[in-house]
Protein backbone atom coordinates (compact mmCIF):
# COMPACT_ATOMS: atom_id res chain seq x y z
CA UNK A 1 0.00 0.00 0.00
CA UNK A 2 1.56 3.25 -1.14
CA UNK A 3 1.83 6.24 1.16
CA UNK A 4 -0.15 9.28 0.09
CA UNK A 5 2.84 11.59 0.47
CA UNK A 6 5.11 9.50 -1.73
CA UNK A 7 5.75 11.13 -5.05
CA UNK A 8 5.66 8.40 -7.66
CA UNK A 9 7.45 10.64 -10.09
CA UNK A 10 10.49 10.93 -7.81
CA UNK A 11 13.51 9.90 -9.85
CA UNK A 12 16.82 9.57 -8.01
CA UNK A 13 19.69 10.67 -10.15
CA UNK A 14 22.68 9.40 -8.17
CA UNK A 15 22.43 5.70 -8.99
CA UNK A 16 24.67 4.16 -11.59
CA UNK A 17 21.89 2.10 -13.14
CA UNK A 18 18.71 4.02 -12.46
CA UNK A 19 15.64 1.94 -13.27
CA UNK A 20 13.33 4.97 -13.10
CA UNK A 21 15.18 7.25 -15.47
CA UNK A 22 14.06 7.33 -19.07
CA UNK A 23 16.91 6.82 -21.54
CA UNK A 24 18.64 10.14 -22.20
CA UNK A 25 18.74 10.77 -25.92
CA UNK A 26 19.94 14.07 -27.37
CA UNK A 27 17.32 15.24 -29.80
CA UNK A 28 17.56 18.22 -32.13
CA UNK A 29 14.34 20.03 -32.76
CA UNK A 30 14.04 18.83 -36.34
CA UNK A 31 14.31 15.11 -35.71
CA UNK A 32 11.22 13.25 -34.57
CA UNK A 33 11.19 11.32 -31.31
CA UNK A 34 11.88 7.62 -31.63
CA UNK A 35 8.99 5.32 -30.84
CA UNK A 36 11.17 3.15 -28.64
CA UNK A 37 10.57 5.47 -25.70
CA UNK A 38 6.85 4.83 -25.60
CA UNK A 39 7.44 1.28 -24.35
CA UNK A 40 8.90 2.53 -21.10
CA UNK A 41 6.30 5.23 -20.49
CA UNK A 42 3.40 2.76 -20.51
CA UNK A 43 4.12 1.44 -17.00
CA UNK A 44 1.85 3.28 -14.59
CA UNK A 45 4.06 2.57 -11.55
CA UNK A 46 7.81 3.02 -11.62
CA UNK A 47 8.38 2.19 -7.95
CA UNK A 48 9.43 -1.20 -6.68
CA UNK A 49 7.55 -2.02 -3.47
CA UNK A 50 8.63 -4.47 -0.80
CA UNK A 51 6.88 -5.44 2.41
CA UNK A 52 9.83 -5.21 4.77
CA UNK A 53 13.60 -5.21 5.08
CA UNK A 54 13.72 -8.99 4.80
CA UNK A 55 12.03 -8.94 1.45
CA UNK A 56 14.35 -6.16 0.34
CA UNK A 57 17.34 -8.22 1.40
CA UNK A 58 16.11 -11.10 -0.75
CA UNK A 59 15.64 -8.96 -3.86
CA UNK A 60 18.02 -10.08 -6.63
CA UNK A 61 20.55 -7.52 -7.80
CA UNK A 62 22.88 -7.99 -10.73
CA UNK A 63 26.62 -7.38 -10.27
CA UNK A 64 27.62 -3.71 -10.44
CA UNK A 65 24.03 -2.63 -10.06
CA UNK A 66 21.87 -0.86 -7.52
CA UNK A 67 18.15 -0.98 -6.89
CA UNK A 68 15.96 1.28 -4.75
CA UNK A 69 13.15 -0.56 -3.01
CA UNK A 70 10.33 1.31 -1.29
CA UNK A 71 8.79 -0.10 1.87
CA UNK A 72 5.03 -0.33 1.45
CA UNK A 73 4.41 -0.12 5.22
CA UNK A 74 6.80 2.55 6.41
CA UNK A 75 8.59 5.65 5.08
CA UNK A 76 11.74 3.70 4.35
CA UNK A 77 13.82 3.11 1.24
CA UNK A 78 16.21 0.23 0.89
CA UNK A 79 19.13 0.79 -1.45
CA UNK A 80 20.50 -2.58 -2.38
CA UNK A 81 23.74 -2.81 -4.30
CA UNK A 82 25.95 -5.57 -5.61
CA UNK A 83 29.65 -5.27 -6.32
CA UNK A 84 31.49 -6.74 -9.28
CA UNK A 85 31.57 -10.17 -7.62
CA UNK A 86 27.84 -10.02 -6.98
CA UNK A 87 28.18 -9.54 -3.24
CA UNK A 88 25.11 -7.64 -2.08
CA UNK A 89 24.98 -4.80 0.42
CA UNK A 90 22.06 -2.76 1.58
CA UNK A 91 21.59 0.67 3.05
CA UNK A 92 18.39 1.73 4.73
CA UNK A 93 17.13 5.30 4.53
CA UNK A 94 14.30 6.84 6.51
CA UNK A 95 12.18 9.31 4.59
CA UNK A 96 11.39 12.53 6.41
CA UNK A 97 8.72 14.75 5.00
CA UNK A 98 9.64 18.40 4.72
CA UNK A 99 6.75 20.55 6.02
CA UNK A 100 5.38 23.34 3.88
CA UNK A 101 6.20 25.99 6.50
CA UNK A 102 9.78 25.40 7.55
CA UNK A 103 10.35 25.33 11.31
CA UNK A 104 12.39 28.32 12.45
CA UNK A 105 15.68 27.10 13.86
CA UNK A 106 17.21 29.23 16.64
CA UNK A 107 20.97 29.21 16.70
CA UNK A 108 22.59 28.99 20.13
CA UNK A 109 25.45 31.20 18.92
CA UNK A 110 23.20 34.06 17.93
CA UNK A 111 24.01 37.06 20.13
CA UNK A 112 20.52 38.51 19.79
CA UNK A 113 18.86 35.32 20.88
CA UNK A 114 16.66 35.96 23.90
CA UNK A 115 14.84 32.66 23.88
CA UNK A 116 17.55 30.65 25.60
CA UNK A 117 20.10 31.38 28.37
CA UNK A 118 23.74 30.48 28.09
CA UNK A 119 25.57 28.24 30.53
CA UNK A 120 27.46 31.19 32.05
CA UNK A 121 24.20 33.04 32.63
CA UNK A 122 22.73 29.99 34.35
CA UNK A 123 25.87 29.60 36.51
CA UNK A 124 25.69 33.24 37.59
CA UNK A 125 22.02 32.82 38.46
CA UNK A 126 22.84 29.73 40.53
CA UNK A 127 25.43 31.75 42.45
CA UNK A 128 22.87 34.45 43.23
CA UNK A 129 20.44 31.81 44.50
CA UNK A 130 23.13 30.31 46.74
CA UNK A 131 23.96 33.71 48.20
CA UNK A 132 20.30 34.36 48.87
CA UNK A 133 20.07 31.02 50.66
CA UNK A 134 22.94 31.99 52.89
CA UNK A 135 21.38 35.35 53.73
CA UNK A 136 18.07 33.70 54.55
CA UNK A 137 19.77 31.18 56.83
CA UNK A 138 21.63 33.88 58.75
CA UNK A 139 18.47 35.92 59.13
CA UNK A 140 16.67 32.89 60.55
CA UNK A 141 19.45 32.43 63.09
CA UNK A 142 19.19 36.03 64.17
CA UNK A 143 15.43 35.74 64.52
CA UNK A 144 15.79 32.63 66.67
CA UNK A 145 18.38 34.36 68.82
CA UNK A 146 16.11 37.35 69.31
CA UNK A 147 13.21 35.11 70.19
CA UNK A 148 15.21 33.36 72.86
CA UNK A 149 16.35 36.69 74.35
CA UNK A 150 12.94 38.36 74.46
CA UNK A 151 11.04 35.40 75.92
CA UNK A 152 12.28 35.74 79.63
CA UNK A 153 11.78 39.56 79.58
CA UNK A 154 8.23 39.16 78.42
CA UNK A 155 7.54 36.65 81.17
CA UNK A 156 8.93 39.07 83.80
CA UNK A 157 6.90 41.99 82.46
CA UNK A 158 3.72 39.95 82.60
CA UNK A 159 4.30 39.15 86.24
CA UNK A 160 4.78 42.84 86.98
CA UNK A 161 1.54 43.65 85.22
CA UNK A 162 -0.30 41.02 87.22
CA UNK A 163 1.13 42.24 90.54
CA UNK A 164 0.08 45.77 89.78
CA UNK B 1 15.41 -2.02 -25.31
CA UNK B 2 13.52 -5.29 -25.65
CA UNK B 3 12.84 -7.30 -22.55
CA UNK B 4 13.51 -11.05 -22.77
CA UNK B 5 10.93 -11.60 -20.03
CA UNK B 6 8.30 -9.99 -22.20
CA UNK B 7 9.50 -12.01 -25.15
CA UNK B 8 9.18 -15.16 -23.04
CA UNK B 9 5.58 -14.24 -22.34
CA UNK B 10 4.97 -14.04 -26.06
CA UNK B 11 4.66 -10.29 -26.05
CA UNK B 12 1.99 -10.41 -23.38
CA UNK B 13 3.11 -7.08 -21.94
CA UNK B 14 2.63 -5.49 -25.33
CA UNK B 15 -0.96 -6.68 -25.55
CA UNK B 16 -0.67 -10.39 -26.24
CA UNK B 17 -3.52 -12.86 -26.31
CA UNK B 18 -3.65 -13.99 -22.70
CA UNK B 19 -1.16 -12.19 -20.48
CA UNK B 20 -2.68 -13.36 -17.21
CA UNK B 21 -2.40 -17.01 -18.20
CA UNK B 22 1.19 -16.57 -19.22
CA UNK B 23 2.03 -14.74 -16.03
CA UNK B 24 0.44 -17.43 -13.91
CA UNK B 25 2.37 -20.04 -15.90
CA UNK B 26 5.55 -18.12 -15.22
CA UNK B 27 4.70 -18.11 -11.53
CA UNK B 28 3.84 -21.81 -11.34
CA UNK B 29 6.53 -23.19 -13.63
CA UNK B 30 9.18 -20.57 -14.16
CA UNK B 31 11.88 -22.98 -15.17
CA UNK B 32 9.87 -24.57 -17.94
CA UNK B 33 8.67 -21.30 -19.39
CA UNK B 34 12.10 -19.70 -19.26
CA UNK B 35 13.76 -22.66 -20.95
CA UNK B 36 11.06 -22.64 -23.56
CA UNK B 37 11.89 -19.01 -24.21
CA UNK B 38 15.55 -19.85 -24.69
CA UNK B 39 17.06 -19.02 -21.33
CA UNK B 40 19.88 -21.18 -20.06
CA UNK B 41 19.07 -22.32 -16.53
CA UNK B 42 20.83 -25.27 -14.89
CA UNK B 43 18.84 -28.11 -13.37
CA UNK B 44 20.01 -27.56 -9.80
CA UNK B 45 18.46 -24.10 -9.73
CA UNK B 46 14.74 -24.34 -9.02
CA UNK B 47 14.13 -21.51 -6.56
CA UNK B 48 12.61 -18.58 -8.48
CA UNK B 49 14.87 -16.12 -6.75
CA UNK B 50 17.91 -18.25 -7.51
CA UNK B 51 16.82 -18.55 -11.14
CA UNK B 52 16.63 -14.80 -11.49
CA UNK B 53 19.94 -14.32 -9.76
CA UNK B 54 21.53 -16.87 -12.08
CA UNK B 55 20.08 -15.15 -15.14
CA UNK B 56 21.48 -11.81 -13.97
CA UNK B 57 24.87 -13.17 -13.00
CA UNK B 58 25.21 -14.88 -16.37
CA UNK B 59 24.19 -11.71 -18.18
CA UNK B 60 21.09 -13.20 -19.79
CA UNK B 61 18.97 -10.43 -18.34
CA UNK B 62 19.85 -7.00 -16.98
CA UNK B 63 18.77 -5.30 -13.77
CA UNK B 64 16.56 -2.88 -15.68
CA UNK B 65 14.81 -5.73 -17.47
CA UNK B 66 14.13 -7.45 -14.17
CA UNK B 67 12.84 -4.17 -12.76
CA UNK B 68 10.49 -3.82 -15.71
CA UNK B 69 9.21 -7.35 -15.20
CA UNK B 70 8.77 -6.78 -11.46
CA UNK B 71 6.81 -3.60 -12.05
CA UNK B 72 4.67 -5.38 -14.59
CA UNK B 73 3.97 -8.13 -12.07
CA UNK B 74 3.04 -5.52 -9.47
CA UNK B 75 0.70 -3.77 -11.86
CA UNK B 76 -0.96 -7.07 -12.67
CA UNK B 77 -1.41 -7.70 -8.96
CA UNK B 78 0.91 -10.65 -8.82
CA UNK B 79 2.62 -9.36 -5.64
PDB file of N, CA and C in Angstrom, chain A residues 17 19 36 39-40 43-49 55 58-63 65 67, chain B residues 1-3 6 14 49 52-53 56-57 63-64 66-68 70-72 74-75 79:
ATOM      1  N   UNK A  17      22.829   2.702 -12.215  1.00  0.00           N
ATOM      2  CA  UNK A  17      21.888   2.099 -13.137  1.00  0.00           C
ATOM      3  C   UNK A  17      20.486   2.417 -12.635  1.00  0.00           C
ATOM      4  N   UNK A  19      16.742   2.563 -12.530  1.00  0.00           N
ATOM      5  CA  UNK A  19      15.640   1.941 -13.273  1.00  0.00           C
ATOM      6  C   UNK A  19      14.517   2.907 -13.583  1.00  0.00           C
ATOM      7  N   UNK A  36      10.691   4.105 -29.635  1.00  0.00           N
ATOM      8  CA  UNK A  36      11.170   3.153 -28.635  1.00  0.00           C
ATOM      9  C   UNK A  36      10.867   3.633 -27.225  1.00  0.00           C
ATOM     10  N   UNK A  39       7.556   2.556 -25.058  1.00  0.00           N
ATOM     11  CA  UNK A  39       7.440   1.280 -24.345  1.00  0.00           C
ATOM     12  C   UNK A  39       7.644   1.484 -22.855  1.00  0.00           C
ATOM     13  N   UNK A  40       8.591   2.358 -22.508  1.00  0.00           N
ATOM     14  CA  UNK A  40       8.897   2.525 -21.096  1.00  0.00           C
ATOM     15  C   UNK A  40       7.912   3.443 -20.405  1.00  0.00           C
ATOM     16  N   UNK A  43       4.265   1.965 -18.356  1.00  0.00           N
ATOM     17  CA  UNK A  43       4.120   1.439 -17.003  1.00  0.00           C
ATOM     18  C   UNK A  43       3.556   2.521 -16.100  1.00  0.00           C
ATOM     19  N   UNK A  44       2.424   2.256 -15.458  1.00  0.00           N
ATOM     20  CA  UNK A  44       1.853   3.275 -14.586  1.00  0.00           C
ATOM     21  C   UNK A  44       2.665   3.468 -13.313  1.00  0.00           C
ATOM     22  N   UNK A  45       3.304   2.442 -12.791  1.00  0.00           N
ATOM     23  CA  UNK A  45       4.061   2.571 -11.551  1.00  0.00           C
ATOM     24  C   UNK A  45       5.529   2.286 -11.812  1.00  0.00           C
ATOM     25  N   UNK A  46       6.383   3.207 -11.396  1.00  0.00           N
ATOM     26  CA  UNK A  46       7.813   3.016 -11.622  1.00  0.00           C
ATOM     27  C   UNK A  46       8.538   2.733 -10.318  1.00  0.00           C
ATOM     28  N   UNK A  47       7.793   2.423  -9.254  1.00  0.00           N
ATOM     29  CA  UNK A  47       8.377   2.188  -7.950  1.00  0.00           C
ATOM     30  C   UNK A  47       8.308   0.703  -7.652  1.00  0.00           C
ATOM     31  N   UNK A  48       9.398   0.190  -7.101  1.00  0.00           N
ATOM     32  CA  UNK A  48       9.434  -1.203  -6.682  1.00  0.00           C
ATOM     33  C   UNK A  48       9.095  -1.259  -5.198  1.00  0.00           C
ATOM     34  N   UNK A  49       8.027  -1.950  -4.846  1.00  0.00           N
ATOM     35  CA  UNK A  49       7.551  -2.021  -3.472  1.00  0.00           C
ATOM     36  C   UNK A  49       7.974  -3.343  -2.843  1.00  0.00           C
ATOM     37  N   UNK A  55      12.334  -8.752   2.864  1.00  0.00           N
ATOM     38  CA  UNK A  55      12.035  -8.935   1.446  1.00  0.00           C
ATOM     39  C   UNK A  55      13.003  -8.125   0.581  1.00  0.00           C
ATOM     40  N   UNK A  58      16.188  -9.940   0.146  1.00  0.00           N
ATOM     41  CA  UNK A  58      16.114 -11.098  -0.747  1.00  0.00           C
ATOM     42  C   UNK A  58      15.995 -10.690  -2.221  1.00  0.00           C
ATOM     43  N   UNK A  59      15.852  -9.397  -2.478  1.00  0.00           N
ATOM     44  CA  UNK A  59      15.642  -8.963  -3.857  1.00  0.00           C
ATOM     45  C   UNK A  59      16.909  -9.186  -4.661  1.00  0.00           C
ATOM     46  N   UNK A  60      16.805  -9.813  -5.832  1.00  0.00           N
ATOM     47  CA  UNK A  60      18.016 -10.078  -6.632  1.00  0.00           C
ATOM     48  C   UNK A  60      18.568  -8.813  -7.280  1.00  0.00           C
ATOM     49  N   UNK A  61      19.867  -8.664  -7.206  1.00  0.00           N
ATOM     50  CA  UNK A  61      20.552  -7.521  -7.805  1.00  0.00           C
ATOM     51  C   UNK A  61      21.709  -8.052  -8.632  1.00  0.00           C
ATOM     52  N   UNK A  62      21.808  -7.566  -9.839  1.00  0.00           N
ATOM     53  CA  UNK A  62      22.878  -7.991 -10.735  1.00  0.00           C
ATOM     54  C   UNK A  62      24.203  -7.357 -10.300  1.00  0.00           C
ATOM     55  N   UNK A  63      25.328  -7.980 -10.621  1.00  0.00           N
ATOM     56  CA  UNK A  63      26.624  -7.383 -10.268  1.00  0.00           C
ATOM     57  C   UNK A  63      26.779  -5.975 -10.839  1.00  0.00           C
ATOM     58  N   UNK A  65      25.306  -3.290  -9.921  1.00  0.00           N
ATOM     59  CA  UNK A  65      24.027  -2.631 -10.063  1.00  0.00           C
ATOM     60  C   UNK A  65      23.477  -2.214  -8.709  1.00  0.00           C
ATOM     61  N   UNK A  67      19.603  -1.052  -6.767  1.00  0.00           N
ATOM     62  CA  UNK A  67      18.151  -0.984  -6.886  1.00  0.00           C
ATOM     63  C   UNK A  67      17.596  -0.288  -5.648  1.00  0.00           C
TER      64      UNK A  67
ATOM     65  N   UNK B   1      14.718  -0.758 -25.583  1.00  0.00           N
ATOM     66  CA  UNK B   1      15.411  -2.021 -25.305  1.00  0.00           C
ATOM     67  C   UNK B   1      14.371  -3.105 -25.093  1.00  0.00           C
ATOM     68  N   UNK B   2      14.496  -4.226 -25.798  1.00  0.00           N
ATOM     69  CA  UNK B   2      13.515  -5.285 -25.651  1.00  0.00           C
ATOM     70  C   UNK B   2      13.795  -6.044 -24.373  1.00  0.00           C
ATOM     71  N   UNK B   3      12.738  -6.594 -23.818  1.00  0.00           N
ATOM     72  CA  UNK B   3      12.842  -7.303 -22.555  1.00  0.00           C
ATOM     73  C   UNK B   3      12.659  -8.789 -22.814  1.00  0.00           C
ATOM     74  N   UNK B   6       9.507 -10.259 -21.414  1.00  0.00           N
ATOM     75  CA  UNK B   6       8.298  -9.994 -22.196  1.00  0.00           C
ATOM     76  C   UNK B   6       8.269 -10.884 -23.430  1.00  0.00           C
ATOM     77  N   UNK B  14       2.927  -6.425 -24.256  1.00  0.00           N
ATOM     78  CA  UNK B  14       2.627  -5.492 -25.330  1.00  0.00           C
ATOM     79  C   UNK B  14       1.227  -5.732 -25.878  1.00  0.00           C
ATOM     80  N   UNK B  49      13.916 -17.183  -7.019  1.00  0.00           N
ATOM     81  CA  UNK B  49      14.871 -16.121  -6.755  1.00  0.00           C
ATOM     82  C   UNK B  49      16.256 -16.516  -7.257  1.00  0.00           C
ATOM     83  N   UNK B  52      16.437 -16.186 -11.051  1.00  0.00           N
ATOM     84  CA  UNK B  52      16.627 -14.801 -11.489  1.00  0.00           C
ATOM     85  C   UNK B  52      18.060 -14.353 -11.235  1.00  0.00           C
ATOM     86  N   UNK B  53      18.572 -14.702 -10.073  1.00  0.00           N
ATOM     87  CA  UNK B  53      19.945 -14.316  -9.762  1.00  0.00           C
ATOM     88  C   UNK B  53      20.918 -14.950 -10.738  1.00  0.00           C
ATOM     89  N   UNK B  56      20.794 -13.109 -14.021  1.00  0.00           N
ATOM     90  CA  UNK B  56      21.480 -11.811 -13.973  1.00  0.00           C
ATOM     91  C   UNK B  56      22.983 -12.002 -13.915  1.00  0.00           C
ATOM     92  N   UNK B  57      23.428 -12.950 -13.107  1.00  0.00           N
ATOM     93  CA  UNK B  57      24.870 -13.171 -12.999  1.00  0.00           C
ATOM     94  C   UNK B  57      25.467 -13.631 -14.324  1.00  0.00           C
ATOM     95  N   UNK B  63      19.521  -5.762 -14.939  1.00  0.00           N
ATOM     96  CA  UNK B  63      18.767  -5.301 -13.773  1.00  0.00           C
ATOM     97  C   UNK B  63      17.543  -4.506 -14.218  1.00  0.00           C
ATOM     98  N   UNK B  64      17.694  -3.693 -15.233  1.00  0.00           N
ATOM     99  CA  UNK B  64      16.565  -2.879 -15.676  1.00  0.00           C
ATOM    100  C   UNK B  64      15.461  -3.747 -16.259  1.00  0.00           C
ATOM    101  N   UNK B  66      14.793  -6.829 -15.310  1.00  0.00           N
ATOM    102  CA  UNK B  66      14.133  -7.445 -14.166  1.00  0.00           C
ATOM    103  C   UNK B  66      13.200  -6.441 -13.491  1.00  0.00           C
ATOM    104  N   UNK B  67      13.667  -5.207 -13.383  1.00  0.00           N
ATOM    105  CA  UNK B  67      12.841  -4.175 -12.763  1.00  0.00           C
ATOM    106  C   UNK B  67      11.552  -3.979 -13.546  1.00  0.00           C
ATOM    107  N   UNK B  68      11.683  -3.952 -14.863  1.00  0.00           N
ATOM    108  CA  UNK B  68      10.487  -3.820 -15.710  1.00  0.00           C
ATOM    109  C   UNK B  68       9.523  -4.968 -15.455  1.00  0.00           C
ATOM    110  N   UNK B  70       9.324  -6.870 -12.810  1.00  0.00           N
ATOM    111  CA  UNK B  70       8.770  -6.778 -11.458  1.00  0.00           C
ATOM    112  C   UNK B  70       7.635  -5.755 -11.406  1.00  0.00           C
ATOM    113  N   UNK B  71       7.848  -4.629 -12.046  1.00  0.00           N
ATOM    114  CA  UNK B  71       6.813  -3.598 -12.054  1.00  0.00           C
ATOM    115  C   UNK B  71       5.578  -4.077 -12.789  1.00  0.00           C
ATOM    116  N   UNK B  72       5.801  -4.827 -13.862  1.00  0.00           N
ATOM    117  CA  UNK B  72       4.672  -5.378 -14.595  1.00  0.00           C
ATOM    118  C   UNK B  72       3.904  -6.347 -13.708  1.00  0.00           C
ATOM    119  N   UNK B  74       3.736  -6.303 -10.484  1.00  0.00           N
ATOM    120  CA  UNK B  74       3.036  -5.521  -9.470  1.00  0.00           C
ATOM    121  C   UNK B  74       1.760  -4.923 -10.049  1.00  0.00           C
ATOM    122  N   UNK B  75       1.855  -4.403 -11.245  1.00  0.00           N
ATOM    123  CA  UNK B  75       0.702  -3.770 -11.859  1.00  0.00           C
ATOM    124  C   UNK B  75      -0.396  -4.777 -12.170  1.00  0.00           C
ATOM    125  N   UNK B  79       1.880  -9.435  -6.921  1.00  0.00           N
ATOM    126  CA  UNK B  79       2.617  -9.358  -5.642  1.00  0.00           C
ATOM    127  C   UNK B  79       1.695  -8.908  -4.522  1.00  0.00           C
TER     128      UNK B  79
END
